[in-house]
Amino acid sequence: MISLKTLGLSFLLSSLFVTSLAHAQPTLEKLWLAEGLNIPESVLVYRNGKTNFLFVSQINGDASTVDGNGSIARLTLDGEVDEPNWVTGLNAPKGMGVFEGKLYVSDINEIVVIDIKSAQIEKRLVVPGAVFLNDIAIDAKGTLYVSDTRTNKVHRYEKGLLDDYLVKVESANGLKVIGPNLVVGAGTHLYLVDKSKNRLQIAAGFAQGIDGIESIGKGDFLVSCWAGLLYYVHLNGKMDLLIDSQKEGINTADIGFDSQTQTVFVPNFAKNSVTAYKVVTN
């Protein structure tokens, strides 16, 4: 890991945009609760012209078992469960990403490619050595990154080839592409990894392991921890706790975010629901 001094302030400004010195105090306004899902792990916002909805990965069983019970649900942006089993035949699907009409889903030891128009599984890409594939992030050129929490790796799929992009990333989970850089949640640490694989710590000290990461603009992030925590993370590392539902047993798994409406979608995992909140900054 390299220091902020080594990277330089100019690198941060160009990579993560500009944030003001006066930090906003964000709050959440609950919009809706969608129930009746089957262990929802991740939510992905899909917007394509007039076609706008949410994909929700459903484990429907053990998170590491090959059982064929997993599926993808499709919800409206207003929380209506439009297609509870839009695509079936998966095992324990988790993170998702979209590129050129295809939905890419991490599924234990493989990446499942789904044609969105036909809602059909197109192919399954086995990741050699993978044990617990988790989150997915895709850049503007279609390069795909997928984390493996149990092998401490981030794999890369580029131009039809798979490789180990990052190794020794403790409990690698949440991923987010920001320009040429990759933001990685590793245990209780949030890192920025540049194209030369240098690592800069953005924030540390999360009370539980990081699950989902979403960019909210101006260099700030929303970061969830599966156990029931949601944070607003400022560029300087300051963290504001927005949700702590650990005592209630309400999980906050791999979140989705709609930048057009400033809405965060939180999969509640064991509660078989998804909650939507408006993110308000003053």
CSV table of C-alpha atoms in Angstrom, one decimal:
chain,number,residue,atom,x,y,z
A,1,MET,CA,0.0,0.0,0.0
A,2,ILE,CA,1.3,3.5,-0.9
A,3,SER,CA,0.7,6.7,1.0
A,4,LEU,CA,-1.4,9.7,0.1
A,5,LYS,CA,1.8,11.7,-0.1
A,6,THR,CA,3.2,9.3,-2.7
A,7,LEU,CA,0.1,9.4,-4.9
A,8,GLY,CA,-0.3,13.2,-4.7
A,9,LEU,CA,-3.4,15.2,-4.3
A,10,SER,CA,-3.7,15.8,-8.1
A,11,PHE,CA,-4.1,12.0,-8.6
A,12,LEU,CA,-7.0,11.9,-6.2
A,13,LEU,CA,-8.7,14.9,-7.7
A,14,SER,CA,-8.5,13.4,-11.2
A,15,SER,CA,-9.5,9.9,-10.1
A,16,LEU,CA,-12.3,10.6,-7.7
A,17,PHE,CA,-13.5,14.1,-8.8
A,18,VAL,CA,-13.6,17.0,-6.4
A,19,THR,CA,-15.3,17.2,-3.0
A,20,SER,CA,-15.9,20.3,-1.0
A,21,LEU,CA,-14.1,21.1,2.3
A,22,ALA,CA,-17.5,21.5,4.0
A,23,HIS,CA,-18.8,18.0,4.3
A,24,ALA,CA,-22.6,17.4,4.1
A,25,GLN,CA,-24.4,15.6,6.8
A,26,PRO,CA,-26.4,12.9,4.9
A,27,THR,CA,-29.6,11.3,6.0
A,28,LEU,CA,-31.9,8.7,4.6
A,29,GLU,CA,-35.7,8.9,3.9
A,30,LYS,CA,-37.4,5.5,3.5
A,31,LEU,CA,-39.3,5.1,0.3
A,32,TRP,CA,-40.6,1.5,0.1
A,33,LEU,CA,-40.1,-2.1,1.2
A,34,ALA,CA,-40.3,-5.0,-1.2
A,35,GLU,CA,-41.0,-8.3,0.4
A,36,GLY,CA,-41.4,-11.9,-0.7
A,37,LEU,CA,-37.9,-12.4,-2.1
A,38,ASN,CA,-35.6,-15.4,-1.6
A,39,ILE,CA,-32.5,-14.3,0.3
A,40,PRO,CA,-31.6,-11.3,-1.8
A,41,GLU,CA,-27.9,-10.6,-1.8
A,42,SER,CA,-27.3,-7.8,-4.4
A,43,VAL,CA,-29.3,-5.1,-6.2
A,44,LEU,CA,-28.3,-3.6,-9.5
A,45,VAL,CA,-30.1,-0.6,-11.1
A,46,TYR,CA,-30.7,-1.1,-14.9
A,47,ARG,CA,-31.6,1.8,-17.1
A,48,ASN,CA,-31.8,1.5,-20.9
A,49,GLY,CA,-34.0,4.2,-22.5
A,50,LYS,CA,-37.5,3.6,-21.3
A,51,THR,CA,-36.6,0.2,-19.8
A,52,ASN,CA,-35.8,0.9,-16.2
A,53,PHE,CA,-35.9,-1.7,-13.4
A,54,LEU,CA,-33.9,-3.5,-10.7
A,55,PHE,CA,-32.1,-6.8,-10.8
A,56,VAL,CA,-32.0,-8.7,-7.5
A,57,SER,CA,-29.8,-11.8,-7.0
A,58,GLN,CA,-31.5,-14.4,-4.9
A,59,ILE,CA,-29.4,-17.1,-3.2
A,60,ASN,CA,-32.4,-19.1,-1.9
A,61,GLY,CA,-30.3,-21.5,0.1
A,62,ASP,CA,-26.7,-21.7,1.4
A,63,ALA,CA,-24.4,-19.0,0.0
A,64,SER,CA,-21.7,-21.4,-1.0
A,65,THR,CA,-23.6,-24.5,-2.1
A,66,VAL,CA,-24.1,-25.6,-5.7
A,67,ASP,CA,-27.8,-26.5,-5.5
A,68,GLY,CA,-29.5,-24.9,-8.6
A,69,ASN,CA,-31.9,-22.9,-6.3
A,70,GLY,CA,-30.6,-19.5,-7.1
A,71,SER,CA,-32.3,-17.0,-9.4
A,72,ILE,CA,-32.5,-13.3,-10.5
A,73,ALA,CA,-35.6,-11.3,-9.7
A,74,ARG,CA,-36.7,-8.2,-11.5
A,75,LEU,CA,-38.3,-5.3,-9.7
A,76,THR,CA,-39.7,-2.0,-10.8
A,77,LEU,CA,-37.9,1.1,-9.5
A,78,ASP,CA,-41.0,1.7,-7.3
A,79,GLY,CA,-40.5,-1.7,-5.5
A,80,GLU,CA,-43.0,-3.9,-7.3
A,81,VAL,CA,-41.8,-7.4,-7.8
A,82,ASP,CA,-42.3,-7.6,-11.5
A,83,GLU,CA,-40.7,-11.0,-12.1
A,84,PRO,CA,-39.8,-13.0,-8.9
A,85,ASN,CA,-37.9,-15.6,-10.9
A,86,TRP,CA,-36.8,-13.7,-14.1
A,87,VAL,CA,-33.9,-16.1,-14.6
A,88,THR,CA,-33.5,-19.4,-12.7
A,89,GLY,CA,-30.9,-22.2,-12.7
A,90,LEU,CA,-28.2,-20.4,-10.7
A,91,ASN,CA,-26.7,-21.6,-7.4
A,92,ALA,CA,-25.9,-18.8,-5.0
A,93,PRO,CA,-25.8,-15.7,-7.2
A,94,LYS,CA,-24.3,-12.5,-5.7
A,95,GLY,CA,-22.7,-9.5,-7.4
A,96,MET,CA,-23.9,-8.3,-10.8
A,97,GLY,CA,-22.8,-6.0,-13.7
A,98,VAL,CA,-24.1,-5.0,-17.1
A,99,PHE,CA,-22.3,-4.5,-20.4
A,100,GLU,CA,-23.8,-4.3,-23.9
A,101,GLY,CA,-27.0,-6.0,-23.2
A,102,LYS,CA,-25.6,-8.8,-21.0
A,103,LEU,CA,-26.0,-9.3,-17.3
A,104,TYR,CA,-22.9,-10.8,-15.6
A,105,VAL,CA,-23.5,-12.6,-12.3
A,106,SER,CA,-21.0,-14.1,-9.9
A,107,ASP,CA,-22.0,-17.6,-8.8
A,108,ILE,CA,-19.6,-19.4,-6.4
A,109,ASN,CA,-16.9,-20.4,-8.9
A,110,GLU,CA,-18.2,-19.1,-12.2
A,111,ILE,CA,-19.4,-16.0,-13.9
A,112,VAL,CA,-22.9,-16.5,-15.5
A,113,VAL,CA,-23.6,-14.4,-18.6
A,114,ILE,CA,-27.3,-13.7,-19.2
A,115,ASP,CA,-28.8,-12.1,-22.3
A,116,ILE,CA,-31.1,-9.4,-20.9
A,117,LYS,CA,-33.5,-9.2,-23.9
A,118,SER,CA,-34.2,-12.9,-23.9
A,119,ALA,CA,-33.7,-13.6,-20.2
A,120,GLN,CA,-31.7,-16.6,-21.1
A,121,ILE,CA,-28.3,-17.9,-19.7
A,122,GLU,CA,-25.9,-17.5,-22.6
A,123,LYS,CA,-22.7,-19.0,-21.0
A,124,ARG,CA,-21.0,-19.9,-17.8
A,125,LEU,CA,-17.3,-18.9,-17.3
A,126,VAL,CA,-15.6,-21.1,-14.7
A,127,VAL,CA,-12.9,-19.1,-12.8
A,128,PRO,CA,-10.0,-21.5,-12.0
A,129,GLY,CA,-9.4,-21.8,-8.3
A,130,ALA,CA,-12.4,-19.8,-7.3
A,131,VAL,CA,-14.2,-20.7,-4.1
A,132,PHE,CA,-16.6,-17.8,-3.2
A,133,LEU,CA,-17.0,-15.3,-6.0
A,134,ASN,CA,-18.7,-12.2,-4.6
A,135,ASP,CA,-19.0,-8.8,-6.2
A,136,ILE,CA,-18.6,-7.7,-9.9
A,137,ALA,CA,-17.6,-4.4,-11.4
A,138,ILE,CA,-17.3,-3.7,-15.2
A,139,ASP,CA,-15.4,-0.7,-16.7
A,140,ALA,CA,-16.4,1.3,-19.8
A,141,LYS,CA,-14.5,-1.0,-22.1
A,142,GLY,CA,-16.1,-4.2,-20.8
A,143,THR,CA,-13.3,-5.4,-18.6
A,144,LEU,CA,-14.8,-7.3,-15.7
A,145,TYR,CA,-13.5,-7.6,-12.2
A,146,VAL,CA,-14.8,-10.2,-9.7
A,147,SER,CA,-13.8,-10.6,-6.1
A,148,ASP,CA,-13.3,-14.0,-4.3
A,149,THR,CA,-13.7,-13.4,-0.6
A,150,ARG,CA,-12.3,-16.7,0.6
A,151,THR,CA,-9.1,-16.7,-1.6
A,152,ASN,CA,-8.4,-13.0,-1.1
A,153,LYS,CA,-8.3,-12.3,-4.8
A,154,VAL,CA,-9.8,-10.1,-7.4
A,155,HIS,CA,-10.0,-11.8,-10.8
A,156,ARG,CA,-10.1,-9.9,-14.2
A,157,TYR,CA,-11.9,-11.0,-17.3
A,158,GLU,CA,-10.7,-9.1,-20.3
A,159,LYS,CA,-10.9,-9.9,-24.1
A,160,GLY,CA,-11.9,-13.4,-23.3
A,161,LEU,CA,-9.1,-14.1,-20.9
A,162,LEU,CA,-9.2,-14.6,-17.1
A,163,ASP,CA,-6.4,-13.7,-14.8
A,164,ASP,CA,-5.6,-13.0,-11.1
A,165,TYR,CA,-5.6,-9.2,-11.2
A,166,LEU,CA,-5.1,-8.6,-7.4
A,167,VAL,CA,-3.8,-11.1,-4.8
A,168,LYS,CA,-3.5,-10.8,-1.0
A,169,VAL,CA,-6.6,-8.6,-0.7
A,170,GLU,CA,-7.9,-9.7,2.7
A,171,SER,CA,-11.6,-10.8,2.5
A,172,ALA,CA,-12.0,-9.1,-0.9
A,173,ASN,CA,-15.6,-8.2,-1.5
A,174,GLY,CA,-17.2,-5.0,-2.7
A,175,LEU,CA,-15.9,-3.5,-6.0
A,176,LYS,CA,-16.6,-0.3,-7.9
A,177,VAL,CA,-14.9,1.1,-11.1
A,178,ILE,CA,-14.1,4.8,-11.0
A,179,GLY,CA,-12.5,5.8,-14.3
A,180,PRO,CA,-9.2,3.8,-14.7
A,181,ASN,CA,-9.3,2.9,-11.0
A,182,LEU,CA,-10.9,0.1,-9.0
A,183,VAL,CA,-12.3,0.7,-5.5
A,184,VAL,CA,-12.1,-2.4,-3.4
A,185,GLY,CA,-13.6,-3.3,0.0
A,186,ALA,CA,-11.2,-5.6,1.8
A,187,GLY,CA,-12.4,-6.6,5.3
A,188,THR,CA,-12.8,-3.3,7.2
A,189,HIS,CA,-10.7,-1.3,4.8
A,190,LEU,CA,-11.7,0.6,1.6
A,191,TYR,CA,-8.9,1.0,-1.0
A,192,LEU,CA,-8.4,2.7,-4.3
A,193,VAL,CA,-6.3,0.7,-6.7
A,194,ASP,CA,-4.9,2.5,-9.7
A,195,LYS,CA,-4.0,1.0,-13.1
A,196,SER,CA,-0.5,0.2,-11.9
A,197,LYS,CA,-2.1,-1.7,-8.9
A,198,ASN,CA,-0.9,0.8,-6.3
A,199,ARG,CA,-3.2,0.8,-3.3
A,200,LEU,CA,-4.4,3.9,-1.5
A,201,GLN,CA,-6.5,3.5,1.7
A,202,ILE,CA,-9.6,5.7,1.4
A,203,ALA,CA,-11.1,4.7,4.8
A,204,ALA,CA,-10.7,2.2,7.5
A,205,GLY,CA,-12.4,1.2,10.8
A,206,PHE,CA,-15.7,-0.2,9.5
A,207,ALA,CA,-17.4,-2.1,12.3
A,208,GLN,CA,-17.9,-5.1,10.1
A,209,GLY,CA,-16.6,-6.4,6.8
A,210,ILE,CA,-17.5,-4.4,3.7
A,211,ASP,CA,-20.1,-5.8,1.3
A,212,GLY,CA,-21.4,-3.2,-1.2
A,213,ILE,CA,-19.8,-0.1,-2.6
A,214,GLU,CA,-21.5,2.7,-4.6
A,215,SER,CA,-20.1,6.0,-5.8
A,216,ILE,CA,-22.4,8.9,-4.9
A,217,GLY,CA,-20.5,11.6,-6.6
A,218,LYS,CA,-18.0,14.3,-5.6
A,219,GLY,CA,-15.6,11.5,-4.5
A,220,ASP,CA,-17.9,10.2,-1.8
A,221,PHE,CA,-19.2,6.6,-1.4
A,222,LEU,CA,-22.0,4.6,0.2
A,223,VAL,CA,-20.6,1.5,1.8
A,224,SER,CA,-22.6,-1.4,3.3
A,225,CYS,CA,-21.5,-4.1,5.7
A,226,TRP,CA,-23.6,-7.3,5.5
A,227,ALA,CA,-24.2,-7.5,9.2
A,228,GLY,CA,-26.5,-4.5,9.2
A,229,LEU,CA,-24.5,-1.3,8.6
A,230,LEU,CA,-24.6,1.4,5.9
A,231,TYR,CA,-22.0,4.2,5.9
A,232,TYR,CA,-21.6,7.5,3.9
A,233,VAL,CA,-17.8,7.7,3.3
A,234,HIS,CA,-16.3,11.1,2.4
A,235,LEU,CA,-13.2,11.4,0.3
A,236,ASN,CA,-11.0,12.4,3.3
A,237,GLY,CA,-12.0,9.1,5.0
A,238,LYS,CA,-14.6,10.5,7.3
A,239,MET,CA,-17.5,8.1,7.8
A,240,ASP,CA,-21.1,8.9,8.7
A,241,LEU,CA,-23.2,5.9,9.9
A,242,LEU,CA,-26.6,6.0,8.2
A,243,ILE,CA,-28.0,2.6,9.3
A,244,ASP,CA,-27.3,0.2,12.2
A,245,SER,CA,-29.8,-2.6,12.1
A,246,GLN,CA,-27.6,-5.3,13.6
A,247,LYS,CA,-29.7,-5.7,16.8
A,248,GLU,CA,-32.8,-6.1,14.7
A,249,GLY,CA,-31.1,-8.8,12.5
A,250,ILE,CA,-31.8,-6.7,9.3
A,251,ASN,CA,-28.9,-7.3,7.0
A,252,THR,CA,-27.6,-4.7,4.6
A,253,ALA,CA,-25.9,-6.7,1.8
A,254,ASP,CA,-24.7,-5.6,-1.6
A,255,ILE,CA,-26.4,-2.3,-2.2
A,256,GLY,CA,-27.5,-0.7,-5.5
A,257,PHE,CA,-27.7,3.1,-6.2
A,258,ASP,CA,-29.6,5.1,-8.7
A,259,SER,CA,-27.8,8.4,-9.4
A,260,GLN,CA,-30.8,9.9,-11.2
A,261,THR,CA,-33.0,9.8,-8.1
A,262,GLN,CA,-30.3,9.5,-5.4
A,263,THR,CA,-31.9,6.3,-4.2
A,264,VAL,CA,-30.0,3.5,-2.5
A,265,PHE,CA,-31.5,0.0,-2.6
A,266,VAL,CA,-30.6,-2.2,0.3
A,267,PRO,CA,-31.0,-6.0,0.1
A,268,ASN,CA,-32.0,-7.3,3.6
A,269,PHE,CA,-30.8,-10.9,3.0
A,270,ALA,CA,-32.3,-13.0,5.8
A,271,LYS,CA,-35.4,-10.8,5.9
A,272,ASN,CA,-36.2,-11.7,2.3
A,273,SER,CA,-36.7,-8.0,1.4
A,274,VAL,CA,-35.3,-4.9,-0.3
A,275,THR,CA,-35.6,-1.5,1.2
A,276,ALA,CA,-35.2,1.7,-0.8
A,277,TYR,CA,-34.1,5.0,0.7
A,278,LYS,CA,-33.7,8.5,-0.7
A,279,VAL,CA,-30.2,9.8,0.1
A,280,VAL,CA,-30.4,13.4,1.3
A,281,THR,CA,-27.4,15.7,1.7
A,282,ASN,CA,-27.7,19.2,3.2
